Coordinates of C-alpha atoms in Angstrom, one line a residue:
X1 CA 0.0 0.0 0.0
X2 CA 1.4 3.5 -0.5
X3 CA 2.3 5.2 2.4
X4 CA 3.5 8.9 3.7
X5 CA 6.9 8.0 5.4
X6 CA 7.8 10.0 8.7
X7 CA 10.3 12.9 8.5
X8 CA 12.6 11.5 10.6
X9 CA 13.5 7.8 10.4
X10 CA 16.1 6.9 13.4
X11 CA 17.8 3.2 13.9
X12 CA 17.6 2.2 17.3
X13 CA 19.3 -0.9 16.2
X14 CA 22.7 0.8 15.7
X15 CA 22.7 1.6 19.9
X16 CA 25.4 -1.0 20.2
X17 CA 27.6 0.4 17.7
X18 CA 27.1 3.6 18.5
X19 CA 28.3 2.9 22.5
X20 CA 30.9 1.2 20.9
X21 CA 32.0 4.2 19.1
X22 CA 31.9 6.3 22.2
X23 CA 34.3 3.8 23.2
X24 CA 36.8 4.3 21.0
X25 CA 36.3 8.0 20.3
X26 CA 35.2 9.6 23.2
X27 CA 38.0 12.3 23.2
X28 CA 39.4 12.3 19.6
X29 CA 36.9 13.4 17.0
X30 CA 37.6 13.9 13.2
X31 CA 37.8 17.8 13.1
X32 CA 39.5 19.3 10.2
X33 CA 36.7 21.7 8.8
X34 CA 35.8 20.0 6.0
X35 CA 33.3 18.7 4.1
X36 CA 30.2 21.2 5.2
X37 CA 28.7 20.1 2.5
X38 CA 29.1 16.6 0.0
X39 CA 32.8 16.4 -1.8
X40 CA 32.1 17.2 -5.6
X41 CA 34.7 15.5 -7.8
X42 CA 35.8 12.3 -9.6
X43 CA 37.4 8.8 -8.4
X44 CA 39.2 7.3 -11.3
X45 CA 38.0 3.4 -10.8
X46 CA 35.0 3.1 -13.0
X47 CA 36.8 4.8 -15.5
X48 CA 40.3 3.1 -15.5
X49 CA 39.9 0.3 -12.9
X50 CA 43.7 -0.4 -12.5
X51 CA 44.9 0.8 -15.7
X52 CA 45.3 4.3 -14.3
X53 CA 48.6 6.1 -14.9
X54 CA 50.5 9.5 -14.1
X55 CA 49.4 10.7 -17.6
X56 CA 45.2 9.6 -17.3
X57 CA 45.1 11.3 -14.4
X58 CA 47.1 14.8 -15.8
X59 CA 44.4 14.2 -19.2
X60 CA 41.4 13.8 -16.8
X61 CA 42.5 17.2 -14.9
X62 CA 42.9 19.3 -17.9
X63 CA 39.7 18.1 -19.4
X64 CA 37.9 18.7 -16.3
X65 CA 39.5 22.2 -16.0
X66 CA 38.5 22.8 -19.6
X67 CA 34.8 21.9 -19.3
X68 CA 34.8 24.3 -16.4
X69 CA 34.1 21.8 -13.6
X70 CA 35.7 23.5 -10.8
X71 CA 33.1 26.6 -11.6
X72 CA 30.5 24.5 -10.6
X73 CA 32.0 23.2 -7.1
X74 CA 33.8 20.0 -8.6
X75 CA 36.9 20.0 -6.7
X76 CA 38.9 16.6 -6.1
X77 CA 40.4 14.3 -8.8
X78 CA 40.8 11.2 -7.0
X79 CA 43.0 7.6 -7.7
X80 CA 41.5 4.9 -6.6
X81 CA 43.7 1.3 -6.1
X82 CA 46.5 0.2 -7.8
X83 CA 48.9 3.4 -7.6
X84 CA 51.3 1.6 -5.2
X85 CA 53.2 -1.4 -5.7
X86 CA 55.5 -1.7 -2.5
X87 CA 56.9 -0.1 0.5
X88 CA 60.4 0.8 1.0
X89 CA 62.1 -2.1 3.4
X90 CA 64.0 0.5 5.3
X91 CA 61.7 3.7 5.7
X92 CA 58.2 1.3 5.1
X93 CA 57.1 4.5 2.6
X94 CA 54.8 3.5 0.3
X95 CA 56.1 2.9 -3.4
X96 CA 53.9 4.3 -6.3
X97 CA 53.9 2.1 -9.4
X98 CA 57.0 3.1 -11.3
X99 CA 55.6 2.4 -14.7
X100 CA 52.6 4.2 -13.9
X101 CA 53.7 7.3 -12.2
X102 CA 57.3 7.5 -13.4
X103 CA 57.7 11.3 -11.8
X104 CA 55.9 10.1 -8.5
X105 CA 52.8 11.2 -6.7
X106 CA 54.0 14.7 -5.7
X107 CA 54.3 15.3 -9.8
X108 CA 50.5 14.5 -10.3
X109 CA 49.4 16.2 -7.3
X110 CA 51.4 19.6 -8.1
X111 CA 50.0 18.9 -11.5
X112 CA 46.2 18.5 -10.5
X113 CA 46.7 21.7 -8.2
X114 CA 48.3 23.8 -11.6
X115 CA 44.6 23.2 -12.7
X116 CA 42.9 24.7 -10.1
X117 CA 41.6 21.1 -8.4
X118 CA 42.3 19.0 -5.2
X119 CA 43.9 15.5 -5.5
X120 CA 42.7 12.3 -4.0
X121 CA 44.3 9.3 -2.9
X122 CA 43.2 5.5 -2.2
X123 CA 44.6 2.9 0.2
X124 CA 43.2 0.5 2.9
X125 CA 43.3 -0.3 6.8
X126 CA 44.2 -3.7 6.2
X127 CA 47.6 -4.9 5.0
X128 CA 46.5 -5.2 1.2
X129 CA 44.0 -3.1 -0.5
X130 CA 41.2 -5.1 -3.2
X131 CA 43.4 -5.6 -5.2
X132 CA 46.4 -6.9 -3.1
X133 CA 48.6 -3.8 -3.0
X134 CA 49.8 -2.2 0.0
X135 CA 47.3 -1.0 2.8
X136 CA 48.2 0.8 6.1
X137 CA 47.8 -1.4 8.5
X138 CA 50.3 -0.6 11.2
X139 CA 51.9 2.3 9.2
X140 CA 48.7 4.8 9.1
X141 CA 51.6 7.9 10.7
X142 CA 53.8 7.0 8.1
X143 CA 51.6 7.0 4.8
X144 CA 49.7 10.3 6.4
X145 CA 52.7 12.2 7.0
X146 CA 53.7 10.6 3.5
X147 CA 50.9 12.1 1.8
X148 CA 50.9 15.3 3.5
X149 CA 54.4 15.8 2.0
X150 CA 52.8 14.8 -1.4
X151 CA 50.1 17.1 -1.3
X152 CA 47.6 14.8 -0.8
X153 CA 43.7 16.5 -0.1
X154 CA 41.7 13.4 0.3
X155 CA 41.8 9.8 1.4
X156 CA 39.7 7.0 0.8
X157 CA 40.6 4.1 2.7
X158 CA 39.1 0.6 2.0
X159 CA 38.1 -2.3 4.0
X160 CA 39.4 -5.2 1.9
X161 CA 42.2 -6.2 3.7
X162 CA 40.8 -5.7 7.2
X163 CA 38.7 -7.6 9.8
X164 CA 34.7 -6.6 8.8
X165 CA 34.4 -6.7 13.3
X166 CA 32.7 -3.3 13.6
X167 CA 34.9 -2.7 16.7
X168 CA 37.7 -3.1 15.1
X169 CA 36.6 -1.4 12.3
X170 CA 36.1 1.6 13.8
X171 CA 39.2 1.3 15.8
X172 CA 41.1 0.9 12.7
X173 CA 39.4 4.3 10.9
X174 CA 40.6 5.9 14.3
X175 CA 44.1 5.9 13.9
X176 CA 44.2 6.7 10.5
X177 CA 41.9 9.5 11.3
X178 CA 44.3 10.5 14.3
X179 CA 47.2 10.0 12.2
X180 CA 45.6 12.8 9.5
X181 CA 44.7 15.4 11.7
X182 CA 48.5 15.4 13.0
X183 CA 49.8 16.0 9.7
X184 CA 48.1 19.4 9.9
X185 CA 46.9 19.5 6.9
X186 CA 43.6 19.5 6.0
X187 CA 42.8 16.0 4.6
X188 CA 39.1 15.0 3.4
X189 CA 38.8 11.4 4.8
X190 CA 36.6 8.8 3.1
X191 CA 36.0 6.0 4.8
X192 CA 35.5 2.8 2.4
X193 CA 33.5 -0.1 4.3
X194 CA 30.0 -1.1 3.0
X195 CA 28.4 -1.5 5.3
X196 CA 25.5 0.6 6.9
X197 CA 26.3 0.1 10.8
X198 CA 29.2 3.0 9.7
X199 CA 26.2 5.7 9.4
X200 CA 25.6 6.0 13.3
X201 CA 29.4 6.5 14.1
X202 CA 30.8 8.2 11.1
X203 CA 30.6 11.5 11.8
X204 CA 33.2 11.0 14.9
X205 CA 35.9 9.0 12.2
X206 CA 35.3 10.3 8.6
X207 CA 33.9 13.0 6.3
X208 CA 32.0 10.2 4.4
X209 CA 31.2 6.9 4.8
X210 CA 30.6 4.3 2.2
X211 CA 27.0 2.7 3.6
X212 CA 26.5 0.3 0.5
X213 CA 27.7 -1.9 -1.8
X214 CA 29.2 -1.2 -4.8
X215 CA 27.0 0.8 -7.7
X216 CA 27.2 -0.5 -11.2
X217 CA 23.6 -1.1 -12.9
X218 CA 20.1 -0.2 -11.9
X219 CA 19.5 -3.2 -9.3
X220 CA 22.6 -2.1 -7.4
X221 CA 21.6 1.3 -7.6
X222 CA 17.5 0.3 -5.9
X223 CA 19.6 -1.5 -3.2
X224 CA 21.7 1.1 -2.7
X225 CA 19.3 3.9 -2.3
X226 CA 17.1 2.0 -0.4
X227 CA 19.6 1.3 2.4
X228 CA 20.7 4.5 2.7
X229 CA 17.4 6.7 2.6
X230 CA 17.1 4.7 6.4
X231 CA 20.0 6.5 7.6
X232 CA 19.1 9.7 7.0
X233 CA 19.2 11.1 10.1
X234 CA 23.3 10.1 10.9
X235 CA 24.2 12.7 7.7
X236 CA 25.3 15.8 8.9
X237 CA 27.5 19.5 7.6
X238 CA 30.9 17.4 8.0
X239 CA 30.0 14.3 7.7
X240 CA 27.6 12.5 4.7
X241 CA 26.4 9.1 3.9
X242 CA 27.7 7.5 0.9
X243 CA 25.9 5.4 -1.3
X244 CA 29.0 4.7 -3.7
X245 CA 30.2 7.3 -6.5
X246 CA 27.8 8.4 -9.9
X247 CA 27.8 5.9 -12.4
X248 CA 27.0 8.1 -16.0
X249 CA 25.6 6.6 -18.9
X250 CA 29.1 6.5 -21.3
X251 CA 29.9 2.6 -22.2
X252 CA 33.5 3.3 -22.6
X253 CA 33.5 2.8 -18.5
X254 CA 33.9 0.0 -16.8
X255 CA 30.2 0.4 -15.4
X256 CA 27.2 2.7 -17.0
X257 CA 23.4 3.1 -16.6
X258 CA 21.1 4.1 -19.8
X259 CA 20.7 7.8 -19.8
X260 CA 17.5 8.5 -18.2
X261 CA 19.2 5.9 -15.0
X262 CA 22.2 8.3 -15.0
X263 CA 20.1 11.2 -14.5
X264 CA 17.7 9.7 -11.9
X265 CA 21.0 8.4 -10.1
X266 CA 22.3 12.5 -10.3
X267 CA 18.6 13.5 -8.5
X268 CA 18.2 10.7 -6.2
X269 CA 22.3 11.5 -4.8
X270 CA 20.9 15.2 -4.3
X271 CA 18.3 14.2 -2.9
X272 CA 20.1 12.6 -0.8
X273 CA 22.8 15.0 0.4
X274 CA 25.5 12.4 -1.1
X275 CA 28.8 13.2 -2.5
X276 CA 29.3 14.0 -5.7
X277 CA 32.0 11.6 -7.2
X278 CA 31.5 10.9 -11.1
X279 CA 33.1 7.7 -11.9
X280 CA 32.7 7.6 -15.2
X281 CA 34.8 8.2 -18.7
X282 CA 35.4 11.7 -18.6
X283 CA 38.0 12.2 -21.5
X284 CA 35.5 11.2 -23.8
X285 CA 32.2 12.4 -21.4
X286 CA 29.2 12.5 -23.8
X287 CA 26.9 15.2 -24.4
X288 CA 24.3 13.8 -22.2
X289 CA 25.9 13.1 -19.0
X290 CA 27.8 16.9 -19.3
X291 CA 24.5 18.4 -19.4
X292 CA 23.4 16.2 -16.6
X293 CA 26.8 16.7 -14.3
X294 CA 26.5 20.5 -15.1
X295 CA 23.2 21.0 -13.7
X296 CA 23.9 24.2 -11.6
X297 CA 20.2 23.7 -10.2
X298 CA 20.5 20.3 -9.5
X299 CA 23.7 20.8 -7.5
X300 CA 22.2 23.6 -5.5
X301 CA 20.3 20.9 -3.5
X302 CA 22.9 18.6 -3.1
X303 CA 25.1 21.4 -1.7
X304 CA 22.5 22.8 -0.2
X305 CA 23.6 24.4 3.3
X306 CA 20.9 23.5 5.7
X307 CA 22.7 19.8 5.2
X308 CA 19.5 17.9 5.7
X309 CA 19.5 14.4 3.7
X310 CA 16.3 14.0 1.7
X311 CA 13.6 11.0 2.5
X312 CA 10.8 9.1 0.4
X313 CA 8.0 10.8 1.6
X314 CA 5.2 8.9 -0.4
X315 CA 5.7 5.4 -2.5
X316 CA 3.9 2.3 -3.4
X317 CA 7.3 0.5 -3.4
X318 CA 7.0 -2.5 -0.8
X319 CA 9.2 -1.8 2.3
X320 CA 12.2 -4.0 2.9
X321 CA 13.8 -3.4 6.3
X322 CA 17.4 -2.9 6.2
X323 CA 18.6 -6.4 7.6
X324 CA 16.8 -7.4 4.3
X325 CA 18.9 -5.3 2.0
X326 CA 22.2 -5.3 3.3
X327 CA 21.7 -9.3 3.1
X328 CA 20.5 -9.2 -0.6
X329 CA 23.8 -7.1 -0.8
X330 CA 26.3 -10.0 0.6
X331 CA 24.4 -12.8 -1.3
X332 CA 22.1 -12.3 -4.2
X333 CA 19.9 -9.0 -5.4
X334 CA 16.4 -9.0 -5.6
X335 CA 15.0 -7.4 -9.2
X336 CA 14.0 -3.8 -8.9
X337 CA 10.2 -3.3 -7.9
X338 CA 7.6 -2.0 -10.1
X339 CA 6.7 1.0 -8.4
X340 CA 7.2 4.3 -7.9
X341 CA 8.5 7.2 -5.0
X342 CA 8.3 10.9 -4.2
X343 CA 10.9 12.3 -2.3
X344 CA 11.3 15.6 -0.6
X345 CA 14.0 17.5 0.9
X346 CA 14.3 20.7 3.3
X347 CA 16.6 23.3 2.0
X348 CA 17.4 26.8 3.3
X349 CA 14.4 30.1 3.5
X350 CA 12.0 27.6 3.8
X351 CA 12.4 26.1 0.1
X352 CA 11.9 22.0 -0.4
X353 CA 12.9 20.0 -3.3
X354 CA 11.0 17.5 -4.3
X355 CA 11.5 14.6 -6.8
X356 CA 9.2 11.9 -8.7
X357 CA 11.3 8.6 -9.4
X358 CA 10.3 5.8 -11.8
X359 CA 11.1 2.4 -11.3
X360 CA 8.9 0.9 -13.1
X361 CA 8.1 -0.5 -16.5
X362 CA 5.5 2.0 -17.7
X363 CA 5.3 5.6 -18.1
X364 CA 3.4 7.4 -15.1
X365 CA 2.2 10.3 -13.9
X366 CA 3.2 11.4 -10.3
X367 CA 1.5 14.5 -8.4
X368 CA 1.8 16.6 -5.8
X369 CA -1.6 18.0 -4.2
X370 CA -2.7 20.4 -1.7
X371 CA -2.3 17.7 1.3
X372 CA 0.8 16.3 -0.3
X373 CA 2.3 20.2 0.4
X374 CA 1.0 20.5 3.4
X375 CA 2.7 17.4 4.5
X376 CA 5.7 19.8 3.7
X377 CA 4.3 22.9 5.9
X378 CA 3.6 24.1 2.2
X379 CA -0.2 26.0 2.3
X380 CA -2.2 27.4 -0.6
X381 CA -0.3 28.4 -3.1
X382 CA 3.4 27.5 -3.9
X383 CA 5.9 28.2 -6.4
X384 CA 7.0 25.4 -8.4
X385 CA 10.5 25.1 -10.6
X386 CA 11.6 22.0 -13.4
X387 CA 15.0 21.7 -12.5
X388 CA 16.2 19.9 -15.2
X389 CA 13.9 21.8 -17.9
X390 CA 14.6 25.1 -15.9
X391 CA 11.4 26.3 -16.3
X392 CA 9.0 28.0 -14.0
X393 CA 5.8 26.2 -13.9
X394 CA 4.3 29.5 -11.9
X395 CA 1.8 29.8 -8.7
X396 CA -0.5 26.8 -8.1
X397 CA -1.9 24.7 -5.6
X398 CA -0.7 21.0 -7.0
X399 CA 1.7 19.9 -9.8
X400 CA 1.9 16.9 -11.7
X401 CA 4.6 14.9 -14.4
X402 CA 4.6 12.2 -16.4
X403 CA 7.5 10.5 -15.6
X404 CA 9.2 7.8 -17.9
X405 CA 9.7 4.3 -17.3
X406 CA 13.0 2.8 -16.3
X407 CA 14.3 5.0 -14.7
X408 CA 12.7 8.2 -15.2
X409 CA 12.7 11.2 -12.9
X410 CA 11.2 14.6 -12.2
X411 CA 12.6 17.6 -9.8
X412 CA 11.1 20.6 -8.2
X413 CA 12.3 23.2 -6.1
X414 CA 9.0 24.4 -4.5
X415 CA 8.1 27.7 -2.3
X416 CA 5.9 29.3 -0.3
X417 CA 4.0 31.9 -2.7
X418 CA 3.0 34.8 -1.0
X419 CA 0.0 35.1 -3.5
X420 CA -3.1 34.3 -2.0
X421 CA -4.8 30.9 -3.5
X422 CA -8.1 33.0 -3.7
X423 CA -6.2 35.4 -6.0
X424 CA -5.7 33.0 -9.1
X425 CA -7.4 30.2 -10.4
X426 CA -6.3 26.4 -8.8
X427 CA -4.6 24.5 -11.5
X428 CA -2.3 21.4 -11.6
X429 CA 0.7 21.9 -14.2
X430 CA 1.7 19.8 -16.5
X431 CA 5.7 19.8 -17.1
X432 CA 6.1 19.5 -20.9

């Protein structure tokens, strides 16, 4: 049955991780000013997997400076796994790839910097990242003063090579987290573990926390969003829940969605107050996914100060609890639902984004009436804006969309008119 979901959706399940947290960070906090609102950038895995070289990264940069992504709040170029090959027996530094990154890391990072962007930097708190190259386990001092020296602006640390015990989990991202913020500079730090008992404790170890499983088609995305719209209320200006990085619709990546999926995946992660990390092929982005990464509008909510992560606020998708999810995750995923979703989002002076998603097989229409608004403390007559047509759809009491199948979506940005409704006649607009 369709149902209005509560504003605020809270996990008492996650008590005992959270006391275990308090545990462990009770005096220490991650506190480096950062990350008041969702990173905005790329990771290079989707793209390159572990191809990735000195020169991809310097193309990636210049093409990213060219297109003007740092205008629109894009700012980290990240490498994901398979930079380093060793560590030096005597001084245990980690070795970059030789072959790869001839000139080092320090090269590329001055290099990204030149273009106006902040580089990014993978390992894992296990002895071996995913794919079996060194982690930092044991050395976290060493490879944070290391990449302090390089220039390093943001770290994403994995969970391949390390125990999956959410104490020591936690203790792990704490000395790595300890080990950054002695460096002195300021270090974004990603933390990598899949897993959604991260959200209640994240705050106190990371900027971001990964609280999926990996995103590569439209089942993974559904699992994906549907885990992490429960933790909603853990995200925070500092802190953010990660549902994995944007996926694009460009089949010269590793991983890709149709177009309409790409796009729905860009408004659900606003929605969502999620970072903003396009792992896609960028030297070669298409026309398509430009227009939807350079969506100024769109962005707006993501980044969107007030910090609040969006919720469903009205579907007739059935509801899986989490336990459900994060199992189908581990094992086997169920096949997206035929159904639909309306989501809204508090933003600042009052505003509220709202978005229609399609999951299903058949073209739909989706509204939003008077009691719908007033669910959202919107009375009367609102103001209603097509953020990806960028159109004004003027004063009215409801709105409507068709909205696509497969994957089709709709977004609003929607305010309090100060026009009486008495003053114009009540109409529902139809978004052409």
């Amino acid at each position: 049955n369709a149902e209005y979901m509560g504003a605020n959706i809270r996990m008492f399940s996650f008590v005992r991780c959270v006391v275990i947290a308090v545990a462990i960070s009770a005096c220490t906090a991650l506190d480096n000013g950062l990350a008041l609102t969702p990173a905005m950038g790329y990771n290079s895995w989707n793209d390159f997997h572990c191809n990735i070289t000195a020169d991809d990264v310097m193309q990636v940069a210049d093409k990213m400076q060219a297109l003007g992504f740092a205008k629109l709040g894009y700012q980290y170029i990240n490498i994901d796994d398979c930079w380093a090959t060793s560590r030096d027996p005597d001084t245990q530094i980690v070795v970059p790839d030789p072959v790869a990154f001839p000139n080092g890391m320090k090269a590329v990072a001055d290099y990204v910097h030149s273009k106006g962007f902040l580089f990014g930097i993978y390992t894992d708190r296990g002895n071996v990242t995913c794919k079996l190259r060194p982690g930092s386990w044991g050395v976290e001092t060493i490879d944070a003063n290391t990449y302090a020296e390089w220039g390093v602006d943001y770290v994403k640390e994995d969970s391949c090579g390390a125990s999956q015990d959410p104490q020591t989990a936690f203790g792990n991202y704490a000395v790595m987290r300890d080990a950054l913020n002695q460096t002195g500079r300021p270090v974004y730090f990603s933390l990598c573990g899949w897993k959604n008992w991260y959200a209640p404790v994240g705050w106190s170890l990371g900027n971001s926390w990964r609280t999926t499983g990996d995103v590569g088609n439209w089942t993974t995305l559904w699992n994906a969003v549907s885990i992490n719209r429960y933790l909603a209320s853990y995200a925070r200006p500092g802190g953010w829940n990660d549902p994995d990085m944007l996926v694009g619709s460009n089949p010269l990546a590793t991983k890709y969605l149709t177009e309409l999926q790409s796009r729905t995946q860009f408004t659900l992660w606003a929605m969502m107050h999620a970072p903003l990390l396009i792992g896609s092929n960028i030297l070669n982005i298409s026309p398509f996914d430009w227009e939807t990464y350079s969506n100024s509008e769109v962005i707006a909510v993501d980044q969107d100060p007030l910090g609040v992560q969006g919720q469903v606020f009205w579907q007739n998708c059935p509801v899986v609890d989490l336990q459900t999810l994060r199992k189908e995750a581990l094992t086997k995923y169920s096949d997206v639902p035929e159904c639909q979703q309306i989501w809204t989002k508090p933003l600042v002076n009052n505003a509220r984004a709202v978005a229609f998603v399609n999951f299903g097989s058949s073209d739909v229409t989706l509204s939003c009436d008077s009691s719908c608004l007033a669910a959202m403390s919107l009375f009367g007559a609102v103001n209603v804006r097509d953020l990806w047509a960028h159109q004004d759809l003027g004063t009215v009491t409801s709105f409507e969309s068709v909205v696509l199948a497969n994957g089709g979506s709709a977004m609003f940005r929607v305010t309090q008119s100060s026009v009486s409704s008495s003053n114009f006649d009540t109409q529902t607009l139809l978004p052409q």
